[in-house]
């Protein structure tokens, strides 16, 4: 593989899908490429690997399942990563999600390559104090002692890792989420919603129960019984093998009841955001900082979200939207009713306040600076 003479440095990104790398980190990667770095992506192959290659990245497909606990397959995954690191010798590695964070960090240390583990959210395993939680805690503690730093997307996740003695506070750094490109997600993008159309709520998410989709459906049912003429839209993709996934039967039932209009998966969510009047995200999942909230706010949509880690950081209550109680469809319905009855100019003001907050706190430029600063410090540029 040819290295760029300007830097002669190879930076690796290791994650659970090409889609996640493309969707969450493409701005960072493009900046690195522009500065003369070479970028190596190691992830399971999917429809987005071609976009990474077209951008100028070298893509290596690797098979692993981030949601299973199988010691044999995990050992094989570790050996695969160690072999690839020995073969390609990246100068620095960024790992994402549990298994790359654990086995990738161990493999990088074994071949003496500096790395950072990015904790994008605690997710499903940290929801209950069962055997999976204690196993993951032990493995994280063993692996993260070898990283240069451990990055978190919110203070609560960092606090848990520090108080549980998984990682030393000296290594912890809290980023402003993974950032959002406020030029791309801008209200200047137009799809043309007519003002006389039905008031539309929108939820965009992975189709997991803990993201609050059932809460959204129940709140829709409450408002329908009050005879509100309102549309409740949902976009997102299934993870059929995820233990927390909703079912197609759930969606069909909600659709037949006239509650939720499922619009499938959208590669570009901007037309849906532009068409909606309010974004809803009643998650009780162990979030990092949800990208969907940053995208919606950047598009000047008022937001209703739950008082949940990662979510409440993106919304200022009564200023950029409303914060509702967790797992409470009646409180969510109350906040949605308030939003429906709010004058259009007040909703517009909320949307503008939300975009200002995103630009100030979550702009992608701040995240890029963290990556560049870390590489400069560790690689001596």
mmCIF file of C-alpha atoms in Angstrom:
data_model
loop_
_atom_site.group_PDB
_atom_site.id
_atom_site.type_symbol
_atom_site.label_atom_id
_atom_site.label_comp_id
_atom_site.label_asym_id
_atom_site.label_seq_id
_atom_site.Cartn_x
_atom_site.Cartn_y
_atom_site.Cartn_z
ATOM 1 C CA UNK A 1 0.000 0.000 0.000
ATOM 2 C CA UNK A 2 1.511 3.354 -1.085
ATOM 3 C CA UNK A 3 1.903 5.986 1.594
ATOM 4 C CA UNK A 4 1.603 9.690 0.928
ATOM 5 C CA UNK A 5 5.045 11.324 0.980
ATOM 6 C CA UNK A 6 3.737 14.472 2.702
ATOM 7 C CA UNK A 7 3.170 12.686 6.005
ATOM 8 C CA UNK A 8 4.159 9.076 5.496
ATOM 9 C CA UNK A 9 1.737 8.268 8.348
ATOM 10 C CA UNK A 10 -1.003 5.651 8.264
ATOM 11 C CA UNK A 11 -4.019 6.135 10.560
ATOM 12 C CA UNK A 12 -6.388 3.212 11.152
ATOM 13 C CA UNK A 13 -10.077 3.342 12.126
ATOM 14 C CA UNK A 14 -11.540 0.081 13.462
ATOM 15 C CA UNK A 15 -15.288 -0.195 13.958
ATOM 16 C CA UNK A 16 -18.318 -2.489 13.711
ATOM 17 C CA UNK A 17 -19.473 -1.443 10.220
ATOM 18 C CA UNK A 18 -18.430 0.562 7.192
ATOM 19 C CA UNK A 19 -21.751 2.405 7.591
ATOM 20 C CA UNK A 20 -20.871 3.701 11.070
ATOM 21 C CA UNK A 21 -17.464 4.932 9.918
ATOM 22 C CA UNK A 22 -18.986 6.687 6.923
ATOM 23 C CA UNK A 23 -21.945 8.122 8.824
ATOM 24 C CA UNK A 24 -20.174 9.336 11.970
ATOM 25 C CA UNK A 25 -16.513 9.953 11.065
ATOM 26 C CA UNK A 26 -16.335 10.919 7.399
ATOM 27 C CA UNK A 27 -15.646 14.589 8.119
ATOM 28 C CA UNK A 28 -12.703 13.640 10.337
ATOM 29 C CA UNK A 29 -11.374 11.185 7.751
ATOM 30 C CA UNK A 30 -11.656 13.694 4.890
ATOM 31 C CA UNK A 31 -9.696 16.218 6.937
ATOM 32 C CA UNK A 32 -6.945 13.667 7.597
ATOM 33 C CA UNK A 33 -6.792 12.767 3.905
ATOM 34 C CA UNK A 34 -6.601 16.460 2.978
ATOM 35 C CA UNK A 35 -3.672 16.886 5.359
ATOM 36 C CA UNK A 36 -1.763 14.069 3.662
ATOM 37 C CA UNK A 37 -2.415 11.196 6.045
ATOM 38 C CA UNK A 38 -3.244 7.761 4.703
ATOM 39 C CA UNK A 39 -6.365 6.207 6.206
ATOM 40 C CA UNK A 40 -7.000 2.501 6.735
ATOM 41 C CA UNK A 41 -10.534 1.340 7.627
ATOM 42 C CA UNK A 42 -10.977 -2.090 9.236
ATOM 43 C CA UNK A 43 -14.639 -3.069 9.614
ATOM 44 C CA UNK A 44 -17.260 -5.563 8.448
ATOM 45 C CA UNK A 45 -18.141 -4.964 4.810
ATOM 46 C CA UNK A 46 -21.453 -3.390 3.790
ATOM 47 C CA UNK A 47 -22.872 -1.049 1.154
ATOM 48 C CA UNK A 48 -20.860 1.888 2.484
ATOM 49 C CA UNK A 49 -17.376 0.413 2.036
ATOM 50 C CA UNK A 50 -17.397 1.570 -1.598
ATOM 51 C CA UNK A 51 -17.941 5.165 -0.454
ATOM 52 C CA UNK A 52 -14.932 4.892 1.859
ATOM 53 C CA UNK A 53 -12.783 3.549 -0.971
ATOM 54 C CA UNK A 54 -13.994 6.273 -3.329
ATOM 55 C CA UNK A 55 -13.000 8.887 -0.742
ATOM 56 C CA UNK A 56 -9.426 7.570 -0.846
ATOM 57 C CA UNK A 57 -9.373 5.187 2.128
ATOM 58 C CA UNK A 58 -7.924 1.700 2.078
ATOM 59 C CA UNK A 59 -10.680 -0.660 3.284
ATOM 60 C CA UNK A 60 -10.047 -4.064 4.861
ATOM 61 C CA UNK A 61 -13.178 -6.158 5.524
ATOM 62 C CA UNK A 62 -13.208 -8.164 8.739
ATOM 63 C CA UNK A 63 -15.987 -10.371 10.098
ATOM 64 C CA UNK A 64 -17.111 -10.109 13.707
ATOM 65 C CA UNK A 65 -20.345 -9.696 15.644
ATOM 66 C CA UNK A 66 -20.266 -6.969 18.290
ATOM 67 C CA UNK A 67 -23.403 -8.342 19.993
ATOM 68 C CA UNK A 68 -22.369 -11.927 20.799
ATOM 69 C CA UNK A 69 -20.302 -13.282 23.678
ATOM 70 C CA UNK A 70 -18.272 -16.171 22.300
ATOM 71 C CA UNK A 71 -14.726 -16.582 23.692
ATOM 72 C CA UNK A 72 -13.553 -18.613 20.699
ATOM 73 C CA UNK A 73 -14.723 -16.086 18.090
ATOM 74 C CA UNK A 74 -13.427 -13.208 20.233
ATOM 75 C CA UNK A 75 -9.980 -14.826 20.427
ATOM 76 C CA UNK A 76 -10.038 -15.302 16.660
ATOM 77 C CA UNK A 77 -11.011 -11.624 16.258
ATOM 78 C CA UNK A 78 -8.060 -10.573 18.440
ATOM 79 C CA UNK A 79 -5.686 -12.719 16.379
ATOM 80 C CA UNK A 80 -7.055 -11.276 13.128
ATOM 81 C CA UNK A 81 -6.524 -7.721 14.308
ATOM 82 C CA UNK A 82 -3.045 -8.453 15.613
ATOM 83 C CA UNK A 83 -2.086 -10.015 12.280
ATOM 84 C CA UNK A 84 -3.447 -7.034 10.318
ATOM 85 C CA UNK A 85 -1.656 -4.564 12.591
ATOM 86 C CA UNK A 86 1.600 -6.466 12.108
ATOM 87 C CA UNK A 87 1.100 -6.531 8.337
ATOM 88 C CA UNK A 88 0.067 -2.913 7.737
ATOM 89 C CA UNK A 89 1.857 -1.266 10.687
ATOM 90 C CA UNK A 90 -0.443 1.769 11.123
ATOM 91 C CA UNK A 91 1.173 4.632 12.985
ATOM 92 C CA UNK A 92 -1.908 5.246 15.111
ATOM 93 C CA UNK A 93 -5.252 3.471 15.625
ATOM 94 C CA UNK A 94 -8.697 4.709 16.671
ATOM 95 C CA UNK A 95 -11.022 1.971 17.971
ATOM 96 C CA UNK A 96 -14.821 2.233 18.303
ATOM 97 C CA UNK A 97 -17.498 0.112 20.048
ATOM 98 C CA UNK A 98 -16.916 -2.658 22.558
ATOM 99 C CA UNK A 99 -15.053 -5.447 20.786
ATOM 100 C CA UNK A 100 -12.644 -3.256 18.774
ATOM 101 C CA UNK A 101 -12.078 -1.170 21.917
ATOM 102 C CA UNK A 102 -11.183 -4.295 23.895
ATOM 103 C CA UNK A 103 -9.493 -6.689 21.465
ATOM 104 C CA UNK A 104 -8.174 -3.966 19.183
ATOM 105 C CA UNK A 105 -6.539 -2.135 22.071
ATOM 106 C CA UNK A 106 -4.939 -5.390 23.257
ATOM 107 C CA UNK A 107 -3.743 -6.204 19.740
ATOM 108 C CA UNK A 108 -2.334 -2.708 19.217
ATOM 109 C CA UNK A 109 -0.428 -2.942 22.483
ATOM 110 C CA UNK A 110 0.930 -6.369 21.522
ATOM 111 C CA UNK A 111 2.576 -4.885 18.405
ATOM 112 C CA UNK A 112 3.472 -1.550 20.091
ATOM 113 C CA UNK A 113 1.144 0.748 18.137
ATOM 114 C CA UNK A 114 -0.387 3.735 19.991
ATOM 115 C CA UNK A 115 -4.180 3.819 20.068
ATOM 116 C CA UNK A 116 -7.251 5.593 21.401
ATOM 117 C CA UNK A 117 -10.456 3.841 22.461
ATOM 118 C CA UNK A 118 -13.622 5.823 21.733
ATOM 119 C CA UNK A 119 -16.559 4.844 23.967
ATOM 120 C CA UNK A 120 -19.486 5.831 21.764
ATOM 121 C CA UNK A 121 -22.051 4.858 24.407
ATOM 122 C CA UNK A 122 -22.444 2.152 27.034
ATOM 123 C CA UNK A 123 -25.258 0.486 25.139
ATOM 124 C CA UNK A 124 -27.181 -2.662 25.919
ATOM 125 C CA UNK A 125 -24.583 -4.563 28.043
ATOM 126 C CA UNK A 126 -24.448 -1.819 30.690
ATOM 127 C CA UNK A 127 -28.237 -1.735 31.137
ATOM 128 C CA UNK A 128 -28.209 -4.578 33.698
ATOM 129 C CA UNK A 129 -25.668 -5.711 36.288
ATOM 130 C CA UNK A 130 -25.547 -9.267 34.984
ATOM 131 C CA UNK A 131 -22.719 -11.597 33.939
ATOM 132 C CA UNK A 132 -22.290 -9.776 30.633
ATOM 133 C CA UNK A 133 -21.746 -6.462 32.411
ATOM 134 C CA UNK A 134 -19.102 -7.910 34.758
ATOM 135 C CA UNK A 135 -17.352 -9.711 31.919
ATOM 136 C CA UNK A 136 -17.271 -6.557 29.828
ATOM 137 C CA UNK A 137 -16.061 -4.509 32.785
ATOM 138 C CA UNK A 138 -13.159 -6.934 33.375
ATOM 139 C CA UNK A 139 -12.166 -6.953 29.703
ATOM 140 C CA UNK A 140 -12.395 -3.162 29.364
ATOM 141 C CA UNK A 141 -10.231 -2.684 32.434
ATOM 142 C CA UNK A 142 -7.599 -5.056 31.080
ATOM 143 C CA UNK A 143 -7.547 -3.520 27.605
ATOM 144 C CA UNK A 144 -7.849 0.213 28.295
ATOM 145 C CA UNK A 145 -4.783 0.363 30.509
ATOM 146 C CA UNK A 146 -2.772 0.043 27.278
ATOM 147 C CA UNK A 147 -4.338 2.948 25.335
ATOM 148 C CA UNK A 148 -2.976 6.470 25.013
ATOM 149 C CA UNK A 149 -6.372 7.916 25.940
ATOM 150 C CA UNK A 150 -9.999 6.859 26.332
ATOM 151 C CA UNK A 151 -12.537 9.210 24.755
ATOM 152 C CA UNK A 152 -16.130 9.508 25.933
ATOM 153 C CA UNK A 153 -19.051 11.368 24.384
ATOM 154 C CA UNK A 154 -20.664 12.489 27.640
ATOM 155 C CA UNK A 155 -19.648 13.100 31.250
ATOM 156 C CA UNK A 156 -21.859 10.362 32.715
ATOM 157 C CA UNK A 157 -20.183 7.585 30.722
ATOM 158 C CA UNK A 158 -16.768 8.903 31.756
ATOM 159 C CA UNK A 159 -17.862 9.039 35.406
ATOM 160 C CA UNK A 160 -19.045 5.409 35.324
ATOM 161 C CA UNK A 161 -15.748 4.162 33.873
ATOM 162 C CA UNK A 162 -13.761 6.165 36.411
ATOM 163 C CA UNK A 163 -15.827 5.360 39.529
ATOM 164 C CA UNK A 164 -15.963 1.666 38.540
ATOM 165 C CA UNK A 165 -12.150 1.828 38.217
ATOM 166 C CA UNK A 166 -12.254 0.677 34.611
ATOM 167 C CA UNK A 167 -10.020 3.532 33.498
ATOM 168 C CA UNK A 168 -7.859 6.119 35.268
ATOM 169 C CA UNK A 169 -9.108 9.698 35.154
ATOM 170 C CA UNK A 170 -5.770 10.803 33.672
ATOM 171 C CA UNK A 171 -6.602 8.923 30.463
ATOM 172 C CA UNK A 172 -10.204 10.088 30.136
ATOM 173 C CA UNK A 173 -11.278 12.816 27.727
ATOM 174 C CA UNK A 174 -14.865 13.901 27.050
ATOM 175 C CA UNK A 175 -15.607 15.003 23.475
ATOM 176 C CA UNK A 176 -18.646 17.028 22.334
ATOM 177 C CA UNK A 177 -20.226 13.893 20.913
ATOM 178 C CA UNK A 178 -18.880 12.861 17.515
ATOM 179 C CA UNK A 179 -19.886 16.240 16.144
ATOM 180 C CA UNK A 180 -22.133 17.207 13.278
ATOM 181 C CA UNK A 181 -21.459 19.078 10.048
ATOM 182 C CA UNK A 182 -23.664 22.139 10.481
ATOM 183 C CA UNK A 183 -23.115 23.202 6.863
ATOM 184 C CA UNK A 184 -24.496 19.903 5.564
ATOM 185 C CA UNK A 185 -27.311 19.784 8.135
ATOM 186 C CA UNK A 186 -28.516 23.283 7.511
ATOM 187 C CA UNK A 187 -31.979 24.828 7.164
ATOM 188 C CA UNK A 188 -30.834 26.114 3.780
ATOM 189 C CA UNK A 189 -31.506 22.569 2.509
ATOM 190 C CA UNK A 190 -35.086 22.797 1.214
ATOM 191 C CA UNK A 191 -37.673 20.146 0.347
ATOM 192 C CA UNK A 192 -40.622 22.529 0.548
ATOM 193 C CA UNK A 193 -43.148 21.790 3.294
ATOM 194 C CA UNK A 194 -46.446 23.547 2.759
ATOM 195 C CA UNK A 195 -47.632 25.375 5.850
ATOM 196 C CA UNK A 196 -51.162 23.981 5.566
ATOM 197 C CA UNK A 197 -49.984 20.372 5.771
ATOM 198 C CA UNK A 198 -50.657 18.150 8.785
ATOM 199 C CA UNK A 199 -48.450 18.734 11.838
ATOM 200 C CA UNK A 200 -45.702 16.102 11.647
ATOM 201 C CA UNK A 201 -43.583 14.539 14.367
ATOM 202 C CA UNK A 202 -40.502 12.618 13.258
ATOM 203 C CA UNK A 203 -38.365 9.999 14.997
ATOM 204 C CA UNK A 204 -35.178 8.723 13.356
ATOM 205 C CA UNK A 205 -33.268 5.911 15.056
ATOM 206 C CA UNK A 206 -32.038 2.348 15.087
ATOM 207 C CA UNK A 207 -35.145 0.256 15.611
ATOM 208 C CA UNK A 208 -34.474 -0.830 19.188
ATOM 209 C CA UNK A 209 -37.017 -0.916 22.015
ATOM 210 C CA UNK A 210 -34.745 1.055 24.338
ATOM 211 C CA UNK A 211 -34.654 3.898 21.830
ATOM 212 C CA UNK A 212 -38.244 4.557 22.937
ATOM 213 C CA UNK A 213 -40.166 3.601 19.811
ATOM 214 C CA UNK A 214 -42.888 1.915 21.854
ATOM 215 C CA UNK A 215 -43.129 5.027 24.049
ATOM 216 C CA UNK A 216 -43.523 7.094 20.876
ATOM 217 C CA UNK A 217 -46.346 4.796 19.675
ATOM 218 C CA UNK A 218 -48.123 4.970 23.041
ATOM 219 C CA UNK A 219 -47.881 8.779 23.092
ATOM 220 C CA UNK A 220 -49.290 8.850 19.552
ATOM 221 C CA UNK A 221 -52.213 6.705 20.735
ATOM 222 C CA UNK A 222 -52.899 9.149 23.593
ATOM 223 C CA UNK A 223 -52.936 12.136 21.234
ATOM 224 C CA UNK A 224 -55.068 10.310 18.638
ATOM 225 C CA UNK A 225 -57.698 9.703 21.331
ATOM 226 C CA UNK A 226 -57.765 13.464 21.883
ATOM 227 C CA UNK A 227 -58.667 13.817 18.186
ATOM 228 C CA UNK A 228 -55.497 15.619 17.120
ATOM 229 C CA UNK A 229 -54.927 15.481 13.376
ATOM 230 C CA UNK A 230 -51.218 14.749 13.578
ATOM 231 C CA UNK A 231 -48.771 12.560 11.663
ATOM 232 C CA UNK A 232 -46.195 10.422 13.514
ATOM 233 C CA UNK A 233 -43.342 9.337 11.227
ATOM 234 C CA UNK A 234 -40.494 6.913 11.908
ATOM 235 C CA UNK A 235 -37.357 6.237 9.874
ATOM 236 C CA UNK A 236 -34.538 3.841 10.685
ATOM 237 C CA UNK A 237 -33.126 0.384 10.121
ATOM 238 C CA UNK A 238 -33.657 -3.007 11.721
ATOM 239 C CA UNK A 239 -30.953 -4.936 13.560
ATOM 240 C CA UNK A 240 -32.676 -8.293 13.332
ATOM 241 C CA UNK A 241 -30.193 -10.174 15.524
ATOM 242 C CA UNK A 242 -30.048 -7.527 18.259
ATOM 243 C CA UNK A 243 -31.703 -8.747 21.494
ATOM 244 C CA UNK A 244 -33.394 -5.354 21.899
ATOM 245 C CA UNK A 245 -34.778 -5.066 18.364
ATOM 246 C CA UNK A 246 -38.438 -4.336 17.737
ATOM 247 C CA UNK A 247 -40.228 -6.615 15.277
ATOM 248 C CA UNK A 248 -41.893 -6.095 11.922
ATOM 249 C CA UNK A 249 -45.103 -7.197 13.654
ATOM 250 C CA UNK A 250 -44.750 -4.242 16.047
ATOM 251 C CA UNK A 251 -44.500 -1.831 13.125
ATOM 252 C CA UNK A 252 -47.407 -3.444 11.295
ATOM 253 C CA UNK A 253 -49.603 -3.256 14.383
ATOM 254 C CA UNK A 254 -48.780 0.414 15.003
ATOM 255 C CA UNK A 255 -49.390 1.157 11.348
ATOM 256 C CA UNK A 256 -52.764 -0.604 11.337
ATOM 257 C CA UNK A 257 -53.768 1.404 14.412
ATOM 258 C CA UNK A 258 -52.920 4.583 12.531
ATOM 259 C CA UNK A 259 -50.215 5.496 15.023
ATOM 260 C CA UNK A 260 -46.824 5.357 13.303
ATOM 261 C CA UNK A 261 -45.999 5.744 9.605
ATOM 262 C CA UNK A 262 -42.787 3.783 9.072
ATOM 263 C CA UNK A 263 -40.907 5.291 6.134
ATOM 264 C CA UNK A 264 -38.013 2.811 6.000
ATOM 265 C CA UNK A 265 -34.303 3.609 6.118
ATOM 266 C CA UNK A 266 -33.123 6.938 4.701
ATOM 267 C CA UNK A 267 -29.564 7.442 3.491
ATOM 268 C CA UNK A 268 -30.222 11.191 3.590
ATOM 269 C CA UNK A 269 -32.469 12.216 6.485
ATOM 270 C CA UNK A 270 -32.552 15.915 5.563
ATOM 271 C CA UNK A 271 -35.746 15.794 3.443
ATOM 272 C CA UNK A 272 -37.566 14.152 6.358
ATOM 273 C CA UNK A 273 -36.190 16.679 8.850
ATOM 274 C CA UNK A 274 -37.105 19.573 6.579
ATOM 275 C CA UNK A 275 -40.648 18.253 6.210
ATOM 276 C CA UNK A 276 -41.236 17.696 9.959
ATOM 277 C CA UNK A 277 -42.448 20.192 12.567
ATOM 278 C CA UNK A 278 -40.807 18.560 15.596
ATOM 279 C CA UNK A 279 -38.256 15.810 16.252
ATOM 280 C CA UNK A 280 -39.028 13.229 18.968
ATOM 281 C CA UNK A 281 -36.513 10.903 20.639
ATOM 282 C CA UNK A 282 -37.716 9.347 23.949
ATOM 283 C CA UNK A 283 -34.689 7.072 24.354
ATOM 284 C CA UNK A 284 -33.809 5.232 27.552
ATOM 285 C CA UNK A 285 -30.812 3.530 25.894
ATOM 286 C CA UNK A 286 -27.291 4.101 27.254
ATOM 287 C CA UNK A 287 -26.560 6.817 24.684
ATOM 288 C CA UNK A 288 -23.311 8.627 23.942
ATOM 289 C CA UNK A 289 -24.601 11.804 22.307
ATOM 290 C CA UNK A 290 -27.252 10.810 19.737
ATOM 291 C CA UNK A 291 -26.344 11.957 16.259
ATOM 292 C CA UNK A 292 -30.033 12.158 15.326
ATOM 293 C CA UNK A 293 -30.600 14.917 17.901
ATOM 294 C CA UNK A 294 -27.644 16.942 16.666
ATOM 295 C CA UNK A 295 -28.792 16.608 13.049
ATOM 296 C CA UNK A 296 -32.362 17.663 13.867
ATOM 297 C CA UNK A 297 -31.295 20.650 15.950
ATOM 298 C CA UNK A 298 -28.795 21.712 13.296
ATOM 299 C CA UNK A 299 -31.718 21.759 10.835
ATOM 300 C CA UNK A 300 -33.583 24.125 13.201
ATOM 301 C CA UNK A 301 -36.142 21.568 14.342
ATOM 302 C CA UNK A 302 -37.486 21.893 17.892
ATOM 303 C CA UNK A 303 -36.898 18.663 19.823
ATOM 304 C CA UNK A 304 -38.630 16.580 22.461
ATOM 305 C CA UNK A 305 -36.320 14.078 24.134
ATOM 306 C CA UNK A 306 -36.056 12.186 27.402
ATOM 307 C CA UNK A 307 -34.114 13.082 30.527
ATOM 308 C CA UNK A 308 -31.505 10.516 29.579
ATOM 309 C CA UNK A 309 -27.724 10.567 29.411
ATOM 310 C CA UNK A 310 -26.493 11.971 26.133
ATOM 311 C CA UNK A 311 -29.958 13.240 25.198
ATOM 312 C CA UNK A 312 -30.467 15.996 27.755
ATOM 313 C CA UNK A 313 -27.091 17.496 26.784
ATOM 314 C CA UNK A 314 -28.447 18.407 23.343
ATOM 315 C CA UNK A 315 -31.695 20.102 24.429
ATOM 316 C CA UNK A 316 -32.237 23.162 26.622
ATOM 317 C CA UNK A 317 -35.664 22.694 28.175
ATOM 318 C CA UNK A 318 -38.198 25.345 27.053
ATOM 319 C CA UNK A 319 -35.520 27.000 24.901
ATOM 320 C CA UNK A 320 -34.633 24.529 22.107
ATOM 321 C CA UNK A 321 -37.401 22.024 22.884
ATOM 322 C CA UNK A 322 -38.829 20.015 25.766
ATOM 323 C CA UNK A 323 -37.355 17.309 27.976
ATOM 324 C CA UNK A 324 -39.773 14.577 29.042
ATOM 325 C CA UNK A 325 -39.632 11.920 31.739
ATOM 326 C CA UNK A 326 -37.976 8.642 30.799
ATOM 327 C CA UNK A 327 -40.263 5.753 29.795
ATOM 328 C CA UNK A 328 -43.394 7.841 30.415
ATOM 329 C CA UNK A 329 -45.692 8.015 27.354
ATOM 330 C CA UNK A 330 -48.133 10.304 29.166
ATOM 331 C CA UNK A 331 -45.457 12.914 29.870
ATOM 332 C CA UNK A 332 -44.179 12.566 26.295
ATOM 333 C CA UNK A 333 -47.726 13.062 24.983
ATOM 334 C CA UNK A 334 -48.071 16.139 27.218
ATOM 335 C CA UNK A 335 -44.891 17.670 25.762
ATOM 336 C CA UNK A 336 -45.997 16.787 22.223
ATOM 337 C CA UNK A 337 -49.370 18.429 22.855
ATOM 338 C CA UNK A 338 -47.614 21.567 24.076
ATOM 339 C CA UNK A 339 -45.524 21.573 20.885
ATOM 340 C CA UNK A 340 -48.610 21.196 18.676
ATOM 341 C CA UNK A 341 -50.329 24.138 20.370
ATOM 342 C CA UNK A 342 -47.247 26.349 20.383
ATOM 343 C CA UNK A 343 -47.435 29.273 17.926
ATOM 344 C CA UNK A 344 -45.400 28.652 14.789
ATOM 345 C CA UNK A 345 -43.128 31.613 15.528
ATOM 346 C CA UNK A 346 -42.276 30.140 18.956
ATOM 347 C CA UNK A 347 -41.400 26.773 17.394
ATOM 348 C CA UNK A 348 -39.235 28.580 14.855
ATOM 349 C CA UNK A 349 -37.486 30.399 17.693
ATOM 350 C CA UNK A 350 -36.827 27.078 19.438
ATOM 351 C CA UNK A 351 -35.353 25.717 16.226
ATOM 352 C CA UNK A 352 -33.010 28.676 15.800
ATOM 353 C CA UNK A 353 -31.925 28.403 19.440
ATOM 354 C CA UNK A 354 -31.217 24.716 18.873
ATOM 355 C CA UNK A 355 -29.031 25.353 15.842
ATOM 356 C CA UNK A 356 -27.081 28.009 17.747
ATOM 357 C CA UNK A 357 -26.453 25.508 20.546
ATOM 358 C CA UNK A 358 -25.238 22.853 18.114
ATOM 359 C CA UNK A 359 -22.861 25.253 16.369
ATOM 360 C CA UNK A 360 -21.475 26.422 19.704
ATOM 361 C CA UNK A 361 -21.187 23.047 21.437
ATOM 362 C CA UNK A 362 -21.255 20.193 18.923
ATOM 363 C CA UNK A 363 -19.813 21.493 15.628
ATOM 364 C CA UNK A 364 -17.653 18.940 13.822
ATOM 365 C CA UNK A 365 -14.717 21.376 13.812
ATOM 366 C CA UNK A 366 -14.241 20.845 17.558
ATOM 367 C CA UNK A 367 -14.058 17.080 17.123
ATOM 368 C CA UNK A 368 -11.635 17.342 14.199
ATOM 369 C CA UNK A 369 -9.363 19.514 16.345
ATOM 370 C CA UNK A 370 -9.264 16.741 18.975
ATOM 371 C CA UNK A 371 -8.174 14.138 16.419
ATOM 372 C CA UNK A 372 -5.554 16.375 14.836
ATOM 373 C CA UNK A 373 -4.234 17.503 18.216
ATOM 374 C CA UNK A 374 -3.890 13.906 19.415
ATOM 375 C CA UNK A 375 -2.097 12.793 16.257
ATOM 376 C CA UNK A 376 0.251 15.768 16.353
ATOM 377 C CA UNK A 377 1.108 15.113 19.993
ATOM 378 C CA UNK A 378 1.663 11.359 19.627
ATOM 379 C CA UNK A 379 3.321 11.306 16.205
ATOM 380 C CA UNK A 380 5.508 14.326 16.810
ATOM 381 C CA UNK A 381 4.249 16.487 13.900
#
